[in-house]
Amino acid sequence: MKHSIYIITDSNRTYLEVGYCTDITNRLHEIRNSSTILFGKATKLSSIVYIVNFDTQLEAKQRQEQLQQFTRMQRERIIRMKNPNWLNLVPLTSAMETKKAVVYA
């Protein structure tokens, strides 16, 4: 089992949240669906811009605690080393996204 540490942000790069999970695509889906409930309409966390995988949960949790102690500038520097354009590293597949179709008669 992979243990992943990630940094997720919104479209304006206002928020940088550090998190831990074992299934990154499932976690992104959960965050996208619940971010409006947790934060209202102000933020929509949508892009995972940094991911590191570990073999053990202990290593992953230690790295998570370390990243949470970093300043915003240190987090940005780490992101830019691996992902200089701040691209979303885990795009959702169309199967996970729920879209409503409107049919006009």
Short mmCIF file of N, CA, C and O in Angstrom, two decimals:
data_model
loop_
_atom_site.label_atom_id
_atom_site.label_comp_id
_atom_site.label_asym_id
_atom_site.label_seq_id
_atom_site.Cartn_x
_atom_site.Cartn_y
_atom_site.Cartn_z
N MET A 1 0.84 -1.18 0.00
CA MET A 1 0.00 0.00 0.00
C MET A 1 0.89 1.24 0.00
O MET A 1 1.85 1.34 0.74
N LYS A 2 0.55 2.19 -0.87
CA LYS A 2 1.28 3.45 -0.92
C LYS A 2 0.69 4.43 0.09
O LYS A 2 -0.52 4.54 0.23
N HIS A 3 1.55 5.14 0.73
CA HIS A 3 1.14 6.20 1.64
C HIS A 3 1.60 7.50 1.01
O HIS A 3 2.79 7.69 0.76
N SER A 4 0.66 8.41 0.72
CA SER A 4 0.97 9.62 -0.02
C SER A 4 0.77 10.87 0.84
O SER A 4 -0.19 10.97 1.60
N ILE A 5 1.68 11.80 0.67
CA ILE A 5 1.56 13.13 1.25
C ILE A 5 1.34 14.07 0.07
O ILE A 5 2.02 13.97 -0.95
N TYR A 6 0.39 14.98 0.21
CA TYR A 6 0.07 15.88 -0.89
C TYR A 6 -0.12 17.30 -0.39
O TYR A 6 -0.37 17.53 0.79
N ILE A 7 0.01 18.24 -1.31
CA ILE A 7 -0.36 19.63 -1.05
C ILE A 7 -1.42 19.97 -2.09
O ILE A 7 -1.22 19.78 -3.29
N ILE A 8 -2.53 20.47 -1.61
CA ILE A 8 -3.65 20.82 -2.49
C ILE A 8 -3.90 22.32 -2.38
O ILE A 8 -3.68 22.92 -1.32
N THR A 9 -4.34 22.93 -3.47
CA THR A 9 -4.59 24.36 -3.49
C THR A 9 -5.86 24.66 -4.29
O THR A 9 -6.41 23.78 -4.94
N ASP A 10 -6.28 25.91 -4.23
CA ASP A 10 -7.42 26.34 -5.03
C ASP A 10 -6.91 26.95 -6.34
O ASP A 10 -5.71 26.99 -6.59
N SER A 11 -7.82 27.41 -7.18
CA SER A 11 -7.42 27.93 -8.49
C SER A 11 -6.59 29.21 -8.39
O SER A 11 -5.81 29.49 -9.29
N ASN A 12 -6.73 29.96 -7.32
CA ASN A 12 -5.96 31.20 -7.15
C ASN A 12 -4.69 31.01 -6.34
O ASN A 12 -3.99 31.97 -6.05
N ARG A 13 -4.43 29.80 -5.92
CA ARG A 13 -3.27 29.47 -5.09
C ARG A 13 -3.28 30.22 -3.76
O ARG A 13 -2.24 30.56 -3.20
N THR A 14 -4.45 30.48 -3.25
CA THR A 14 -4.59 31.20 -1.99
C THR A 14 -4.30 30.30 -0.80
O THR A 14 -3.63 30.70 0.14
N TYR A 15 -4.81 29.09 -0.84
CA TYR A 15 -4.66 28.14 0.25
C TYR A 15 -3.73 27.01 -0.16
O TYR A 15 -3.80 26.53 -1.29
N LEU A 16 -2.87 26.59 0.76
CA LEU A 16 -2.02 25.43 0.56
C LEU A 16 -2.25 24.49 1.74
O LEU A 16 -1.82 24.77 2.84
N GLU A 17 -2.96 23.41 1.50
CA GLU A 17 -3.28 22.45 2.55
C GLU A 17 -2.44 21.19 2.37
O GLU A 17 -2.34 20.66 1.27
N VAL A 18 -1.85 20.71 3.45
CA VAL A 18 -1.06 19.48 3.44
C VAL A 18 -1.94 18.35 3.95
O VAL A 18 -2.66 18.51 4.94
N GLY A 19 -1.88 17.21 3.27
CA GLY A 19 -2.70 16.08 3.69
C GLY A 19 -2.02 14.75 3.49
O GLY A 19 -0.96 14.65 2.86
N TYR A 20 -2.65 13.71 4.03
CA TYR A 20 -2.15 12.34 3.95
C TYR A 20 -3.28 11.44 3.46
O TYR A 20 -4.44 11.63 3.84
N CYS A 21 -2.95 10.46 2.61
CA CYS A 21 -3.96 9.49 2.17
C CYS A 21 -3.26 8.25 1.62
O CYS A 21 -2.05 8.24 1.42
N THR A 22 -4.06 7.23 1.36
CA THR A 22 -3.54 6.02 0.72
C THR A 22 -4.05 5.87 -0.71
O THR A 22 -3.46 5.13 -1.49
N ASP A 23 -5.13 6.56 -1.07
CA ASP A 23 -5.66 6.54 -2.44
C ASP A 23 -5.87 7.98 -2.88
O ASP A 23 -6.86 8.62 -2.51
N ILE A 24 -4.96 8.50 -3.67
CA ILE A 24 -4.94 9.92 -4.00
C ILE A 24 -6.12 10.33 -4.89
O ILE A 24 -6.69 11.40 -4.69
N THR A 25 -6.52 9.50 -5.84
CA THR A 25 -7.64 9.89 -6.70
C THR A 25 -8.95 9.92 -5.93
O THR A 25 -9.77 10.81 -6.13
N ASN A 26 -9.14 8.96 -5.04
CA ASN A 26 -10.34 8.94 -4.22
C ASN A 26 -10.36 10.16 -3.28
O ASN A 26 -11.40 10.77 -3.07
N ARG A 27 -9.20 10.50 -2.72
CA ARG A 27 -9.12 11.64 -1.80
C ARG A 27 -9.43 12.94 -2.53
O ARG A 27 -10.13 13.79 -1.99
N LEU A 28 -8.92 13.11 -3.74
CA LEU A 28 -9.21 14.32 -4.50
C LEU A 28 -10.70 14.42 -4.79
O LEU A 28 -11.29 15.50 -4.69
N HIS A 29 -11.32 13.31 -5.12
CA HIS A 29 -12.76 13.30 -5.37
C HIS A 29 -13.53 13.72 -4.10
O HIS A 29 -14.46 14.52 -4.18
N GLU A 30 -13.12 13.19 -2.94
CA GLU A 30 -13.76 13.56 -1.68
C GLU A 30 -13.60 15.05 -1.38
O GLU A 30 -14.55 15.71 -0.97
N ILE A 31 -12.41 15.57 -1.60
CA ILE A 31 -12.14 16.98 -1.32
C ILE A 31 -12.95 17.88 -2.23
O ILE A 31 -13.54 18.86 -1.79
N ARG A 32 -13.00 17.54 -3.50
CA ARG A 32 -13.76 18.37 -4.44
C ARG A 32 -15.25 18.39 -4.10
O ARG A 32 -15.91 19.40 -4.26
N ASN A 33 -15.77 17.28 -3.64
CA ASN A 33 -17.20 17.22 -3.31
C ASN A 33 -17.52 17.84 -1.97
O ASN A 33 -18.63 18.30 -1.75
N SER A 34 -16.57 17.86 -1.04
CA SER A 34 -16.87 18.37 0.29
C SER A 34 -16.31 19.76 0.56
O SER A 34 -16.63 20.36 1.57
N SER A 35 -15.50 20.31 -0.33
CA SER A 35 -14.87 21.59 -0.03
C SER A 35 -15.89 22.72 0.07
O SER A 35 -15.71 23.64 0.85
N THR A 36 -16.98 22.65 -0.68
CA THR A 36 -17.98 23.70 -0.56
C THR A 36 -18.73 23.60 0.76
O THR A 36 -19.17 24.59 1.31
N ILE A 37 -18.85 22.39 1.30
CA ILE A 37 -19.50 22.21 2.59
C ILE A 37 -18.62 22.73 3.71
O ILE A 37 -19.07 23.42 4.61
N LEU A 38 -17.33 22.42 3.64
CA LEU A 38 -16.41 22.80 4.70
C LEU A 38 -16.08 24.29 4.69
O LEU A 38 -15.98 24.92 5.73
N PHE A 39 -15.87 24.86 3.52
CA PHE A 39 -15.39 26.23 3.42
C PHE A 39 -16.40 27.21 2.85
O PHE A 39 -16.09 28.36 2.66
N GLY A 40 -17.58 26.77 2.56
CA GLY A 40 -18.55 27.66 1.93
C GLY A 40 -18.18 27.91 0.48
O GLY A 40 -17.54 27.11 -0.16
N LYS A 41 -18.56 29.06 -0.03
CA LYS A 41 -18.27 29.37 -1.42
C LYS A 41 -16.93 30.08 -1.59
O LYS A 41 -16.52 30.38 -2.69
N ALA A 42 -16.24 30.36 -0.49
CA ALA A 42 -15.00 31.11 -0.55
C ALA A 42 -13.88 30.33 -1.22
O ALA A 42 -13.13 30.87 -2.01
N THR A 43 -13.73 29.07 -0.90
CA THR A 43 -12.65 28.28 -1.47
C THR A 43 -13.17 27.01 -2.11
O THR A 43 -14.13 26.43 -1.66
N LYS A 44 -12.47 26.59 -3.12
CA LYS A 44 -12.76 25.33 -3.79
C LYS A 44 -11.42 24.68 -4.06
O LYS A 44 -10.77 24.93 -5.07
N LEU A 45 -10.96 23.87 -3.10
CA LEU A 45 -9.69 23.18 -3.26
C LEU A 45 -9.83 22.18 -4.39
O LEU A 45 -10.71 21.32 -4.36
N SER A 46 -8.98 22.29 -5.39
CA SER A 46 -9.21 21.49 -6.58
C SER A 46 -7.97 20.90 -7.22
O SER A 46 -8.08 19.99 -8.02
N SER A 47 -6.78 21.41 -6.90
CA SER A 47 -5.58 20.97 -7.60
C SER A 47 -4.54 20.42 -6.63
O SER A 47 -4.09 21.15 -5.74
N ILE A 48 -4.17 19.18 -6.81
CA ILE A 48 -3.07 18.61 -6.05
C ILE A 48 -1.80 18.93 -6.82
O ILE A 48 -1.60 18.47 -7.93
N VAL A 49 -0.94 19.76 -6.21
CA VAL A 49 0.23 20.27 -6.91
C VAL A 49 1.54 19.63 -6.42
O VAL A 49 2.60 19.90 -6.99
N TYR A 50 1.47 18.80 -5.39
CA TYR A 50 2.67 18.15 -4.86
C TYR A 50 2.27 16.80 -4.28
O TYR A 50 1.32 16.71 -3.50
N ILE A 51 3.00 15.76 -4.67
CA ILE A 51 2.74 14.42 -4.14
C ILE A 51 4.08 13.73 -3.88
O ILE A 51 4.99 13.79 -4.71
N VAL A 52 4.17 13.08 -2.73
CA VAL A 52 5.31 12.23 -2.41
C VAL A 52 4.77 10.93 -1.85
O VAL A 52 3.89 10.95 -0.98
N ASN A 53 5.27 9.80 -2.33
CA ASN A 53 4.82 8.49 -1.87
C ASN A 53 5.86 7.87 -0.94
O ASN A 53 7.06 8.01 -1.16
N PHE A 54 5.36 7.19 0.09
CA PHE A 54 6.21 6.52 1.07
C PHE A 54 5.77 5.07 1.21
O PHE A 54 4.62 4.74 0.95
N ASP A 55 6.70 4.23 1.66
CA ASP A 55 6.40 2.82 1.86
C ASP A 55 5.69 2.56 3.18
O ASP A 55 4.87 1.65 3.28
N THR A 56 5.99 3.35 4.20
CA THR A 56 5.39 3.13 5.52
C THR A 56 4.58 4.33 5.96
O THR A 56 4.86 5.47 5.56
N GLN A 57 3.61 4.07 6.78
CA GLN A 57 2.76 5.14 7.30
C GLN A 57 3.56 6.06 8.22
O GLN A 57 3.33 7.27 8.24
N LEU A 58 4.49 5.52 8.97
CA LEU A 58 5.30 6.31 9.88
C LEU A 58 6.11 7.37 9.15
O LEU A 58 6.11 8.55 9.54
N GLU A 59 6.75 6.98 8.05
CA GLU A 59 7.52 7.95 7.25
C GLU A 59 6.61 9.03 6.69
O GLU A 59 6.96 10.22 6.69
N ALA A 60 5.45 8.62 6.21
CA ALA A 60 4.52 9.57 5.62
C ALA A 60 4.02 10.57 6.66
O ALA A 60 3.96 11.78 6.41
N LYS A 61 3.65 10.09 7.83
CA LYS A 61 3.15 10.98 8.89
C LYS A 61 4.24 11.95 9.36
O LYS A 61 3.95 13.12 9.64
N GLN A 62 5.48 11.49 9.44
CA GLN A 62 6.58 12.37 9.82
C GLN A 62 6.77 13.48 8.80
O GLN A 62 6.96 14.65 9.15
N ARG A 63 6.70 13.12 7.52
CA ARG A 63 6.86 14.14 6.46
C ARG A 63 5.67 15.10 6.48
O ARG A 63 5.85 16.31 6.26
N GLN A 64 4.48 14.61 6.74
CA GLN A 64 3.31 15.48 6.82
C GLN A 64 3.48 16.50 7.93
O GLN A 64 3.23 17.69 7.73
N GLU A 65 3.90 16.06 9.10
CA GLU A 65 4.12 16.98 10.21
C GLU A 65 5.19 18.01 9.88
O GLU A 65 5.06 19.19 10.22
N GLN A 66 6.23 17.56 9.18
CA GLN A 66 7.29 18.48 8.79
C GLN A 66 6.76 19.55 7.83
O GLN A 66 7.03 20.74 8.00
N LEU A 67 6.00 19.13 6.82
CA LEU A 67 5.45 20.09 5.86
C LEU A 67 4.46 21.05 6.51
O LEU A 67 4.36 22.20 6.11
N GLN A 68 3.72 20.59 7.48
CA GLN A 68 2.76 21.45 8.16
C GLN A 68 3.46 22.53 8.98
O GLN A 68 2.88 23.59 9.21
N GLN A 69 4.69 22.27 9.39
CA GLN A 69 5.45 23.27 10.14
C GLN A 69 6.11 24.31 9.23
O GLN A 69 6.53 25.35 9.70
N PHE A 70 6.21 24.00 7.94
CA PHE A 70 6.86 24.92 7.01
C PHE A 70 6.04 26.19 6.82
O PHE A 70 4.82 26.18 6.94
N THR A 71 6.73 27.25 6.48
CA THR A 71 6.05 28.50 6.13
C THR A 71 5.50 28.37 4.71
O THR A 71 5.85 27.44 3.97
N ARG A 72 4.67 29.31 4.32
CA ARG A 72 4.11 29.29 2.97
C ARG A 72 5.22 29.37 1.92
O ARG A 72 5.20 28.67 0.91
N MET A 73 6.22 30.20 2.17
CA MET A 73 7.33 30.35 1.22
C MET A 73 8.09 29.03 1.05
O MET A 73 8.44 28.65 -0.07
N GLN A 74 8.29 28.29 2.12
CA GLN A 74 8.98 27.00 2.03
C GLN A 74 8.13 25.99 1.26
O GLN A 74 8.66 25.22 0.45
N ARG A 75 6.83 25.98 1.48
CA ARG A 75 5.94 25.08 0.74
C ARG A 75 5.95 25.41 -0.75
O ARG A 75 5.99 24.53 -1.60
N GLU A 76 5.89 26.70 -1.07
CA GLU A 76 5.91 27.10 -2.48
C GLU A 76 7.21 26.68 -3.15
O GLU A 76 7.22 26.24 -4.29
N ARG A 77 8.31 26.81 -2.45
CA ARG A 77 9.61 26.42 -2.99
C ARG A 77 9.65 24.92 -3.28
O ARG A 77 10.14 24.50 -4.33
N ILE A 78 9.11 24.12 -2.39
CA ILE A 78 9.07 22.66 -2.60
C ILE A 78 8.19 22.32 -3.80
O ILE A 78 8.54 21.47 -4.61
N ILE A 79 7.05 22.99 -3.91
CA ILE A 79 6.15 22.74 -5.04
C ILE A 79 6.84 23.09 -6.36
O ILE A 79 6.80 22.33 -7.32
N ARG A 80 7.49 24.24 -6.39
CA ARG A 80 8.13 24.69 -7.64
C ARG A 80 9.30 23.80 -8.06
O ARG A 80 9.62 23.74 -9.25
N MET A 81 9.95 23.13 -7.11
CA MET A 81 11.05 22.23 -7.49
C MET A 81 10.52 21.04 -8.29
O MET A 81 11.16 20.60 -9.25
N LYS A 82 9.36 20.51 -7.92
CA LYS A 82 8.80 19.34 -8.62
C LYS A 82 7.77 19.70 -9.68
O LYS A 82 7.56 18.94 -10.61
N ASN A 83 7.09 20.82 -9.50
CA ASN A 83 5.98 21.19 -10.37
C ASN A 83 6.01 22.70 -10.61
O ASN A 83 5.21 23.44 -10.04
N PRO A 84 6.93 23.19 -11.44
CA PRO A 84 7.11 24.64 -11.60
C PRO A 84 5.89 25.40 -12.13
O PRO A 84 5.73 26.58 -11.84
N ASN A 85 5.02 24.72 -12.86
CA ASN A 85 3.84 25.39 -13.41
C ASN A 85 2.58 25.19 -12.57
O ASN A 85 1.50 25.59 -12.98
N TRP A 86 2.72 24.57 -11.43
CA TRP A 86 1.61 24.32 -10.50
C TRP A 86 0.47 23.58 -11.21
O TRP A 86 -0.70 23.90 -11.02
N LEU A 87 0.80 22.59 -12.01
CA LEU A 87 -0.23 21.81 -12.71
C LEU A 87 -0.89 20.84 -11.75
O LEU A 87 -0.27 20.39 -10.78
N ASN A 88 -2.13 20.50 -12.02
CA ASN A 88 -2.83 19.49 -11.23
C ASN A 88 -2.25 18.13 -11.57
O ASN A 88 -2.32 17.68 -12.70
N LEU A 89 -1.67 17.48 -10.58
CA LEU A 89 -0.98 16.20 -10.81
C LEU A 89 -1.93 15.01 -10.84
O LEU A 89 -1.55 13.94 -11.29
N VAL A 90 -3.16 15.19 -10.36
CA VAL A 90 -4.12 14.09 -10.32
C VAL A 90 -5.44 14.58 -10.92
O VAL A 90 -6.35 14.96 -10.20
N PRO A 91 -5.56 14.57 -12.25
CA PRO A 91 -6.85 14.97 -12.83
C PRO A 91 -7.89 13.88 -12.60
O PRO A 91 -7.58 12.70 -12.63
N LEU A 92 -9.11 14.30 -12.34
CA LEU A 92 -10.20 13.34 -12.17
C LEU A 92 -10.60 12.78 -13.52
O LEU A 92 -10.68 13.51 -14.50
N THR A 93 -10.88 11.52 -13.54
CA THR A 93 -11.37 10.91 -14.78
C THR A 93 -12.84 11.25 -14.95
O THR A 93 -13.54 11.58 -13.99
N SER A 94 -13.31 11.17 -16.14
CA SER A 94 -14.71 11.50 -16.40
C SER A 94 -15.66 10.55 -15.68
O SER A 94 -16.80 10.88 -15.42
N ALA A 95 -15.19 9.34 -15.36
CA ALA A 95 -16.04 8.39 -14.65
C ALA A 95 -16.33 8.83 -13.23
O ALA A 95 -17.39 8.56 -12.69
N MET A 96 -15.39 9.54 -12.60
CA MET A 96 -15.58 9.97 -11.22
C MET A 96 -16.40 11.26 -11.13
O MET A 96 -17.02 11.52 -10.14
N GLU A 97 -16.32 12.07 -12.16
CA GLU A 97 -17.05 13.33 -12.13
C GLU A 97 -18.52 13.06 -12.40
O GLU A 97 -18.87 12.27 -13.26
N THR A 98 -19.37 13.76 -11.69
CA THR A 98 -20.79 13.61 -11.93
C THR A 98 -21.30 14.87 -12.61
O THR A 98 -21.20 15.96 -12.06
N LYS A 99 -21.77 14.71 -13.81
CA LYS A 99 -22.30 15.83 -14.57
C LYS A 99 -23.74 15.53 -14.91
O LYS A 99 -24.10 14.40 -15.23
N LYS A 100 -24.55 16.55 -14.88
CA LYS A 100 -25.95 16.39 -15.22
C LYS A 100 -26.14 16.80 -16.67
O LYS A 100 -25.63 17.80 -17.12
N ALA A 101 -26.91 16.00 -17.36
CA ALA A 101 -27.21 16.30 -18.75
C ALA A 101 -28.62 16.91 -18.83
O ALA A 101 -29.54 16.44 -18.18
N VAL A 102 -28.72 17.95 -19.61
CA VAL A 102 -30.00 18.59 -19.82
C VAL A 102 -30.44 18.30 -21.23
O VAL A 102 -29.71 18.53 -22.19
N VAL A 103 -31.65 17.77 -21.35
CA VAL A 103 -32.18 17.42 -22.67
C VAL A 103 -33.37 18.31 -22.95
O VAL A 103 -34.31 18.39 -22.13
N TYR A 104 -33.32 19.00 -24.06
CA TYR A 104 -34.43 19.85 -24.47
C TYR A 104 -35.23 19.15 -25.56
O TYR A 104 -34.68 18.63 -26.51
N ALA A 105 -36.54 19.14 -25.42
CA ALA A 105 -37.37 18.46 -26.41
C ALA A 105 -37.84 19.42 -27.47
O ALA A 105 -37.88 20.56 -27.40
#
